[in-house]
PDB file of C-alpha atoms in Angstrom:
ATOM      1  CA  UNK A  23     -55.519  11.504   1.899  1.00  0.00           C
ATOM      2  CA  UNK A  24     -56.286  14.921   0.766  1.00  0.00           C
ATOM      3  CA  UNK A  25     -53.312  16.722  -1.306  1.00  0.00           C
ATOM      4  CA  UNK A  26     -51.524  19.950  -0.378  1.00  0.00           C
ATOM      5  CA  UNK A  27     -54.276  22.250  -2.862  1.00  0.00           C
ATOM      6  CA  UNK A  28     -57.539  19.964  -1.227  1.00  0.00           C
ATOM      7  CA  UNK A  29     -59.036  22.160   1.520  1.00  0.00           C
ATOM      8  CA  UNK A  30     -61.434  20.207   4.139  1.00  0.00           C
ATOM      9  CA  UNK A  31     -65.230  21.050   4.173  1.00  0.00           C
ATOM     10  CA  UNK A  32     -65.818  24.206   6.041  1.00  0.00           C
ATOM     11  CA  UNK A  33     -65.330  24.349   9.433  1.00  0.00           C
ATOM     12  CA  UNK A  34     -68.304  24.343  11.966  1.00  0.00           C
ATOM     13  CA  UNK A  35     -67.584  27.148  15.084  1.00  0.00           C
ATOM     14  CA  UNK A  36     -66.309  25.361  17.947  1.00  0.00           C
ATOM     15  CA  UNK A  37     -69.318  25.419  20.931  1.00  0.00           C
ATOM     16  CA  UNK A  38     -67.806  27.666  24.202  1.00  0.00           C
ATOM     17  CA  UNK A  39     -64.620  25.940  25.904  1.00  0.00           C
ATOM     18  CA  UNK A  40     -63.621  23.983  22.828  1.00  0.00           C
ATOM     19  CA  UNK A  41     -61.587  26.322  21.034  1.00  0.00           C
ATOM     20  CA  UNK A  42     -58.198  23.551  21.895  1.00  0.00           C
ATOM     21  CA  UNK A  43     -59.859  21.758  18.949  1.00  0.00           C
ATOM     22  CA  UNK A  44     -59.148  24.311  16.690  1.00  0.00           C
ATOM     23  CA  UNK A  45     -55.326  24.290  17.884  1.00  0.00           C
ATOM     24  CA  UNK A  46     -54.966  20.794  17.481  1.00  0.00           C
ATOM     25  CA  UNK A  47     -56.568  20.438  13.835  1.00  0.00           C
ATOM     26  CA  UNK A  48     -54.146  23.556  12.979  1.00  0.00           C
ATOM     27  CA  UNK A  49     -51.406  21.646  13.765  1.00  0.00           C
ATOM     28  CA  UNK A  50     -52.717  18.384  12.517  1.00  0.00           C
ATOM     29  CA  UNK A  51     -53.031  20.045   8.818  1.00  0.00           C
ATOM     30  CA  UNK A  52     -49.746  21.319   9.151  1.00  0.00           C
ATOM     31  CA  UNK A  53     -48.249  17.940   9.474  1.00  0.00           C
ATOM     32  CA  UNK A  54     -49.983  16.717   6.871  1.00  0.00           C
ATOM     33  CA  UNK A  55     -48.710  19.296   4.251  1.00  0.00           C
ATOM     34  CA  UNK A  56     -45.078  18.706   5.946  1.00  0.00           C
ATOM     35  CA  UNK A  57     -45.628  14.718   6.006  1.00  0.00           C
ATOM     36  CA  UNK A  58     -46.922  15.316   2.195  1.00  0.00           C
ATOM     37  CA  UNK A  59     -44.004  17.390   0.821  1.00  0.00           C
ATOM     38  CA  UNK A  60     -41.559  17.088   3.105  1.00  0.00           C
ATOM     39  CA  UNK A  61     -40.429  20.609   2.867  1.00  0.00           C
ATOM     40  CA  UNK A  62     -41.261  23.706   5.565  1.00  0.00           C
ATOM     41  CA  UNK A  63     -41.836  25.687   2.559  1.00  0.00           C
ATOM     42  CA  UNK A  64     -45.111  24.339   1.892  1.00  0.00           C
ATOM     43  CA  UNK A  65     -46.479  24.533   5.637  1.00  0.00           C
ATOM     44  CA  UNK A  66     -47.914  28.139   5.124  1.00  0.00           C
ATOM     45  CA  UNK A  67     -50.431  30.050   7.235  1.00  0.00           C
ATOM     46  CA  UNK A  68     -52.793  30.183   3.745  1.00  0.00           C
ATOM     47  CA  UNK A  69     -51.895  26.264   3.176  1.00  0.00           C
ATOM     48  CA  UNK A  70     -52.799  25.216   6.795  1.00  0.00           C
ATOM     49  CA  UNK A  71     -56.117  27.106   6.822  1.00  0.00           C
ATOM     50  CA  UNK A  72     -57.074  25.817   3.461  1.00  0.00           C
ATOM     51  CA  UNK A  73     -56.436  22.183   4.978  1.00  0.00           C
ATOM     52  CA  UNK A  74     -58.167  22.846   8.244  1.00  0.00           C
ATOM     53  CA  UNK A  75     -60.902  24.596   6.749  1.00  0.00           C
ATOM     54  CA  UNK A  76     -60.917  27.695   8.667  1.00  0.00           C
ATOM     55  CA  UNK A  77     -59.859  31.237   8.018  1.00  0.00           C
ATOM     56  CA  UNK A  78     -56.533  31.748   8.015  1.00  0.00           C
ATOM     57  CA  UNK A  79     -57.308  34.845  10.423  1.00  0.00           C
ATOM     58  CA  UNK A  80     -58.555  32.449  13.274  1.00  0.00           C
ATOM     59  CA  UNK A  81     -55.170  30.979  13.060  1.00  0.00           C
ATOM     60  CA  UNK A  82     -53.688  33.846  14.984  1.00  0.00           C
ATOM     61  CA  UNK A  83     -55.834  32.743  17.971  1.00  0.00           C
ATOM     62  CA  UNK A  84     -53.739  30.278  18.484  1.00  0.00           C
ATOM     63  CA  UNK A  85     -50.266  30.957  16.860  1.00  0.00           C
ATOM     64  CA  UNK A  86     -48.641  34.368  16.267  1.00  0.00           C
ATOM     65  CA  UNK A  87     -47.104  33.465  13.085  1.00  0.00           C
ATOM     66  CA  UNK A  88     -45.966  30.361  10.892  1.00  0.00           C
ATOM     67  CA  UNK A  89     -42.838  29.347  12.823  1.00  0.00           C
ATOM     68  CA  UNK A  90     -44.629  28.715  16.456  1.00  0.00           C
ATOM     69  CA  UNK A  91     -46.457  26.378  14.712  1.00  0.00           C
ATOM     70  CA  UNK A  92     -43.594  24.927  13.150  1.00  0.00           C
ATOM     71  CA  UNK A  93     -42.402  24.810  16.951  1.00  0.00           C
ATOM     72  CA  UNK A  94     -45.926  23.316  18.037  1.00  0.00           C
ATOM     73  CA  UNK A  95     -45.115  20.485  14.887  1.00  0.00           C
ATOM     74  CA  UNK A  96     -41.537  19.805  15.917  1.00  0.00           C
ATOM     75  CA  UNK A  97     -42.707  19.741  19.678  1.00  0.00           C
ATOM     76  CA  UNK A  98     -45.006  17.526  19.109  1.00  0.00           C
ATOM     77  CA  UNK A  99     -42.649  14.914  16.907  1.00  0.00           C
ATOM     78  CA  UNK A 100     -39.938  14.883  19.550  1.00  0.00           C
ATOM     79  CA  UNK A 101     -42.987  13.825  21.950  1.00  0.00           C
ATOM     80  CA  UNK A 102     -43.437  10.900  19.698  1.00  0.00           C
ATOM     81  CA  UNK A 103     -39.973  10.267  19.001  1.00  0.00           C
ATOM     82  CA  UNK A 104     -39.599  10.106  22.817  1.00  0.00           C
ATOM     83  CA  UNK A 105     -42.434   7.681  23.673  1.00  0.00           C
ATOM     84  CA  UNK A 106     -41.282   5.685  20.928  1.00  0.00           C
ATOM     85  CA  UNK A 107     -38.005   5.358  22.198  1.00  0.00           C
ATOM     86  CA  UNK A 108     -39.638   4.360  26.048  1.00  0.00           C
ATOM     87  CA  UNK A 109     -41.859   1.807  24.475  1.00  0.00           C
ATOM     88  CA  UNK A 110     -38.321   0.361  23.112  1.00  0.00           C
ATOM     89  CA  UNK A 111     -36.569   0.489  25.872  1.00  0.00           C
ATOM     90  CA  UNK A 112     -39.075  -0.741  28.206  1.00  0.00           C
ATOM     91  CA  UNK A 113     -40.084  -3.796  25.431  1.00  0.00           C
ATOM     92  CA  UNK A 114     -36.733  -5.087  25.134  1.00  0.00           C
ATOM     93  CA  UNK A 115     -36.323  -5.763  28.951  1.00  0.00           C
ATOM     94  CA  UNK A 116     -33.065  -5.670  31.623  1.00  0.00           C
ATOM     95  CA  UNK A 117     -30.230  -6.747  29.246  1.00  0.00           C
ATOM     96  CA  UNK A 118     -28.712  -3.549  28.830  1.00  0.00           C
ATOM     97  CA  UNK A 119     -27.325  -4.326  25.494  1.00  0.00           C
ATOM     98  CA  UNK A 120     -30.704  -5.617  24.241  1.00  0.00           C
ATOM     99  CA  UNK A 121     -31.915  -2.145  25.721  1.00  0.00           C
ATOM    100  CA  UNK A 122     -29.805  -0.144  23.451  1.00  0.00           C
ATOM    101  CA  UNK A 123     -30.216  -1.694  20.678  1.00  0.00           C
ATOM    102  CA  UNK A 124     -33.552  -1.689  20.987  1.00  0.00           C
ATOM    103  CA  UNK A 125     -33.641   2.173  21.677  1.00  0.00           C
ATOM    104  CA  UNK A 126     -31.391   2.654  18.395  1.00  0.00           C
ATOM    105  CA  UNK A 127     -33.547   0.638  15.827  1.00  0.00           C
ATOM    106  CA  UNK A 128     -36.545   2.342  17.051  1.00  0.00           C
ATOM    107  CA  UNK A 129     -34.564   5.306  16.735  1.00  0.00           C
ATOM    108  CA  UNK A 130     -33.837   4.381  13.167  1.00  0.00           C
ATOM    109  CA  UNK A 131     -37.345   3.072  12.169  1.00  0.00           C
ATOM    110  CA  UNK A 132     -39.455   6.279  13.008  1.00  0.00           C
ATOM    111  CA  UNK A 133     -36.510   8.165  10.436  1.00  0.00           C
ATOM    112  CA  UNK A 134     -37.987   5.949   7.797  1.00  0.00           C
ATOM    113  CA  UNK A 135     -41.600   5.701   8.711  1.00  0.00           C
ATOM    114  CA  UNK A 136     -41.926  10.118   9.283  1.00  0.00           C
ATOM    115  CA  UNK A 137     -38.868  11.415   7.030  1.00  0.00           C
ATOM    116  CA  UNK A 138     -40.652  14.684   6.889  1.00  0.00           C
ATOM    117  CA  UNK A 139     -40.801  15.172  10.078  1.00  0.00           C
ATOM    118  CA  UNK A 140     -37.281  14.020  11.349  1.00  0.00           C
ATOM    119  CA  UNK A 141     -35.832  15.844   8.625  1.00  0.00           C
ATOM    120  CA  UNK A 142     -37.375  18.705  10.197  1.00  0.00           C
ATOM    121  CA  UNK A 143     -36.463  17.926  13.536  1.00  0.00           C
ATOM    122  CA  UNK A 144     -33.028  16.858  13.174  1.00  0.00           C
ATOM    123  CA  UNK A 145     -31.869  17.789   9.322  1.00  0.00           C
ATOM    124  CA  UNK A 146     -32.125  21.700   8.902  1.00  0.00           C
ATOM    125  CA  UNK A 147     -35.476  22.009   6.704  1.00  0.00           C
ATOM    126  CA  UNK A 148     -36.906  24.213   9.311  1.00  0.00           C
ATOM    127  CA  UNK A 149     -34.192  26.708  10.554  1.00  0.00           C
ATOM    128  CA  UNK A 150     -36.610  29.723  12.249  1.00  0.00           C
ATOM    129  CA  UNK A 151     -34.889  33.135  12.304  1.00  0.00           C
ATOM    130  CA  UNK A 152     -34.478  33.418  16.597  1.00  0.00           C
ATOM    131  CA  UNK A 153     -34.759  37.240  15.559  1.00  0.00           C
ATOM    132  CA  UNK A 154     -37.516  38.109  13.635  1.00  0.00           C
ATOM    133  CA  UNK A 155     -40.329  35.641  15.118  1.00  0.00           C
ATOM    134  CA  UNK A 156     -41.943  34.117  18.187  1.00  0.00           C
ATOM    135  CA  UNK A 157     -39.366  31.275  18.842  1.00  0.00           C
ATOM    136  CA  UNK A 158     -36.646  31.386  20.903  1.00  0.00           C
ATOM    137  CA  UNK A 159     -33.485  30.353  21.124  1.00  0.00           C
ATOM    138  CA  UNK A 160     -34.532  28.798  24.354  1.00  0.00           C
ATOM    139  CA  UNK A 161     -37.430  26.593  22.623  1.00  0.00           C
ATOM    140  CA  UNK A 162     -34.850  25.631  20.024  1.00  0.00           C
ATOM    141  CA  UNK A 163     -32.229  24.203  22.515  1.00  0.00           C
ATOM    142  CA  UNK A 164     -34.090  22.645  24.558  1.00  0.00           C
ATOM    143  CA  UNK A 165     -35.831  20.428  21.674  1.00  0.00           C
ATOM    144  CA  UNK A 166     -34.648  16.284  21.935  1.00  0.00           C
ATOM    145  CA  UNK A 167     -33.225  16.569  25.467  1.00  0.00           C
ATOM    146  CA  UNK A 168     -35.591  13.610  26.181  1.00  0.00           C
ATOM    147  CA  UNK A 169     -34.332  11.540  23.379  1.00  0.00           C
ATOM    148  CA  UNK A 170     -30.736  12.315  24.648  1.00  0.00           C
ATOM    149  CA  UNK A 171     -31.095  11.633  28.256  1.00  0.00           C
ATOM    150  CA  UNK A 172     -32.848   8.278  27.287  1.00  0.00           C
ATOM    151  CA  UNK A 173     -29.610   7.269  25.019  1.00  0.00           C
ATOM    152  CA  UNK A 174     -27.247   8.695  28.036  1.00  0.00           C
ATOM    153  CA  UNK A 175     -29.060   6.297  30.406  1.00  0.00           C
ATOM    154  CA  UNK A 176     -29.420   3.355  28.302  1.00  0.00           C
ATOM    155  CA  UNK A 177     -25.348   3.507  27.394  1.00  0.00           C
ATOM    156  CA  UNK A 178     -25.005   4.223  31.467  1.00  0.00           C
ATOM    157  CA  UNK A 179     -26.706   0.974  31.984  1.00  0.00           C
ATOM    158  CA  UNK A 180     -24.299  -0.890  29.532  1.00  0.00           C
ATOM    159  CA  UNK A 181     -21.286   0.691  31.278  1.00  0.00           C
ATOM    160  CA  UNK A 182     -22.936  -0.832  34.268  1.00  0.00           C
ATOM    161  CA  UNK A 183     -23.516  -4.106  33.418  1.00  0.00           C
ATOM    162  CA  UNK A 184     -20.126  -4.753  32.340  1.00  0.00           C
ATOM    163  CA  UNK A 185     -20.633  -4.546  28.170  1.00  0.00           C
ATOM    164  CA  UNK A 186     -19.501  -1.428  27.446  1.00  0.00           C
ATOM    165  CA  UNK A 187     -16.035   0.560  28.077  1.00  0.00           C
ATOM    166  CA  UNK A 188     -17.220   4.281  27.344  1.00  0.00           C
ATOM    167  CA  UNK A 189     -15.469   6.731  30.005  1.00  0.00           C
ATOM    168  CA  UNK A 190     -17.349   9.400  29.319  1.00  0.00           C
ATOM    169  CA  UNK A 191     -21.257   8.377  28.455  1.00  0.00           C
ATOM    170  CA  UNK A 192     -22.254  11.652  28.618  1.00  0.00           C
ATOM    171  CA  UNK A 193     -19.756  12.501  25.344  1.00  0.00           C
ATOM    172  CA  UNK A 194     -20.224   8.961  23.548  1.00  0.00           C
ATOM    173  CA  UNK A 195     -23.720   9.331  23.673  1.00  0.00           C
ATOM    174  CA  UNK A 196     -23.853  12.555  21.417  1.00  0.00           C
ATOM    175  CA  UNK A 197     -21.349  10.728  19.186  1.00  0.00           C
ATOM    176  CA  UNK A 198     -23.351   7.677  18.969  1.00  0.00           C
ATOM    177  CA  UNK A 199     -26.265  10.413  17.915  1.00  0.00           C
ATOM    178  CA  UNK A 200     -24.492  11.682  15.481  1.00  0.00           C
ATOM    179  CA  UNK A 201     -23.579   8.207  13.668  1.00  0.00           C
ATOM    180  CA  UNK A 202     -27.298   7.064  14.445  1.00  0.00           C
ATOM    181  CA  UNK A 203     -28.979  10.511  12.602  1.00  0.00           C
ATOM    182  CA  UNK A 204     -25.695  10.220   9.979  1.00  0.00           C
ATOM    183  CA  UNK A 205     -27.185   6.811   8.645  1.00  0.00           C
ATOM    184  CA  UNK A 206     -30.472   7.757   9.234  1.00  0.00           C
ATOM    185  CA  UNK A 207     -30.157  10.830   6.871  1.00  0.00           C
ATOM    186  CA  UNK A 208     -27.778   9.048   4.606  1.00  0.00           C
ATOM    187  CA  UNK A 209     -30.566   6.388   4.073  1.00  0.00           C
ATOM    188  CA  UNK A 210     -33.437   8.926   3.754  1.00  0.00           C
ATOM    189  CA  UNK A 211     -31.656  10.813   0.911  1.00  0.00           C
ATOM    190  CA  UNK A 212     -29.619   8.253  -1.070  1.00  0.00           C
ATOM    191  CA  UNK A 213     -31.608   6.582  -4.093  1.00  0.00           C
ATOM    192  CA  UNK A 214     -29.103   3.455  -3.868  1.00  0.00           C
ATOM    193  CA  UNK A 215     -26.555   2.339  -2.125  1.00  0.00           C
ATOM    194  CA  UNK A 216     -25.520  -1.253  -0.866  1.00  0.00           C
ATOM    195  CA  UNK A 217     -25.952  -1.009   2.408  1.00  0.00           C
ATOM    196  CA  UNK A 218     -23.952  -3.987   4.728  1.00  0.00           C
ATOM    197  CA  UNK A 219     -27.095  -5.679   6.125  1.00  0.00           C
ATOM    198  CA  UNK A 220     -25.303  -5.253   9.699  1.00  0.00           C
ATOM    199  CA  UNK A 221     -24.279  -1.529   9.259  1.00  0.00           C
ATOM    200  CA  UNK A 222     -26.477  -0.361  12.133  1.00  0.00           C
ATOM    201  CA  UNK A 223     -25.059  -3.258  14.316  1.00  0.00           C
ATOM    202  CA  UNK A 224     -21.403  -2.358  13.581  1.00  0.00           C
ATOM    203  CA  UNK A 225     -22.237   1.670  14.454  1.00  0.00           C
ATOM    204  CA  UNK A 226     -23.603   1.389  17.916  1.00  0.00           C
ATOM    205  CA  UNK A 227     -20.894  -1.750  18.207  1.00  0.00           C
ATOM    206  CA  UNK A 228     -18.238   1.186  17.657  1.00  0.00           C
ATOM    207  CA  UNK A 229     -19.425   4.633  18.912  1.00  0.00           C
ATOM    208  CA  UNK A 230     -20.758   2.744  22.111  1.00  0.00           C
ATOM    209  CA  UNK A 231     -17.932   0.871  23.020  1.00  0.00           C
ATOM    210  CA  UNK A 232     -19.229  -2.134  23.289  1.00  0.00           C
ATOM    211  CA  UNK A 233     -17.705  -5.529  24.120  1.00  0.00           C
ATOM    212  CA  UNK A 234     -18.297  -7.928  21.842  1.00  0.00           C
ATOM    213  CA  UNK A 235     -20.065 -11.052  23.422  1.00  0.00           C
TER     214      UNK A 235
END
């Protein structure tokens, strides 16, 4: 894999009609260098053209500045994250505790397997300034309202079937977010720590309300 400083071979003119591949290898170098260092600081407009092998001035094309394609990066993650979390769901059947727990591990596992990029979608390394720049406060807001519409209606079906005693699903599914990206991030940033083998089990156990069987 090529390292932050390694810039591709030059980059051939796309023919008439295929300037979308230009878009998507910008944004493919750019998460690279954030999968690579894990830090926004490193995903510059100089860095990303020396990856994609372009001139940085052909970047503006496609992007007005750095953070909309930051946005275009954490877009594109949450669409992951999202299909990710279907495949779960949709692998682990009808039982609709099976069903969150299966949404919740998945959850979990693509923390561990992208850390750049969920720290960048959920844990503040990219914070863009909603005044001086393209993005909006309206692009920001509406980023993971997939993800938390899927966890609403997979603790809705619990409630449902009879296995969980939430009242308000709506409310105890943002909680059960916030315990789910707390040990996410916890286990992302701490060197060592003895982690209870069942600590993921005994979170959604508790924030979900679920019965025990």
């Amino acid at each position: 894999m090529p390292t932050p400083a390694s810039p591709r071979p030059a980059r051939t003119r796309n023919p008439r009609g295929e300037g979308g591949r230009l878009r998507d290898d910008i944004l493919a170098a750019a998460t690279e260098l954030l999968d690579e260092s894990g830090d926004e600081g490193s995903v510059t407009l100089r860095s990303i053209a020396r990856r994609a092998g372009v001139a940085a001035p052909s970047i503006y094309r496609h992007f007005p500045d750095q953070p909309s394609i930051m946005l275009a990066v954490v877009r594109q993650a949450f669409a992951m994250l999202d299909a990710e979390l279907r495949g779960a769901l949709d692998a682990a059947g009808d039982d609709a505790r099976g069903r969150l727990f299966a949404f919740c591990d998945a959850y979990l596992d693509f923390a561990e397997r992208y850390p750049g990029r969920y720290r960048t979608m959920f844990g503040g390394v990219w914070m863009p300034d909603l005044g001086g720049g393209s993005v909006t406060e309206d692009d920001v807001s509406s980023l993971g309202g997939e993800s938390m519409t899927l966890l609403a209606g997979a603790l809705d079906d619990c409630v449902r079937a009879g296995c969980a005693t939430s009242d308000d699903t709506a409310a105890d599914a943002v909680a059960l977010w916030l315990g789910l990206h707390g040990l996410a991030h916890q286990r992302l940033v701490t060197v060592a720590f003895p982690w209870p083998a069942d600590i993921a089990e005994r979170l959604v156990t508790a924030l979900a309300h679920l019965v025990r069987p």
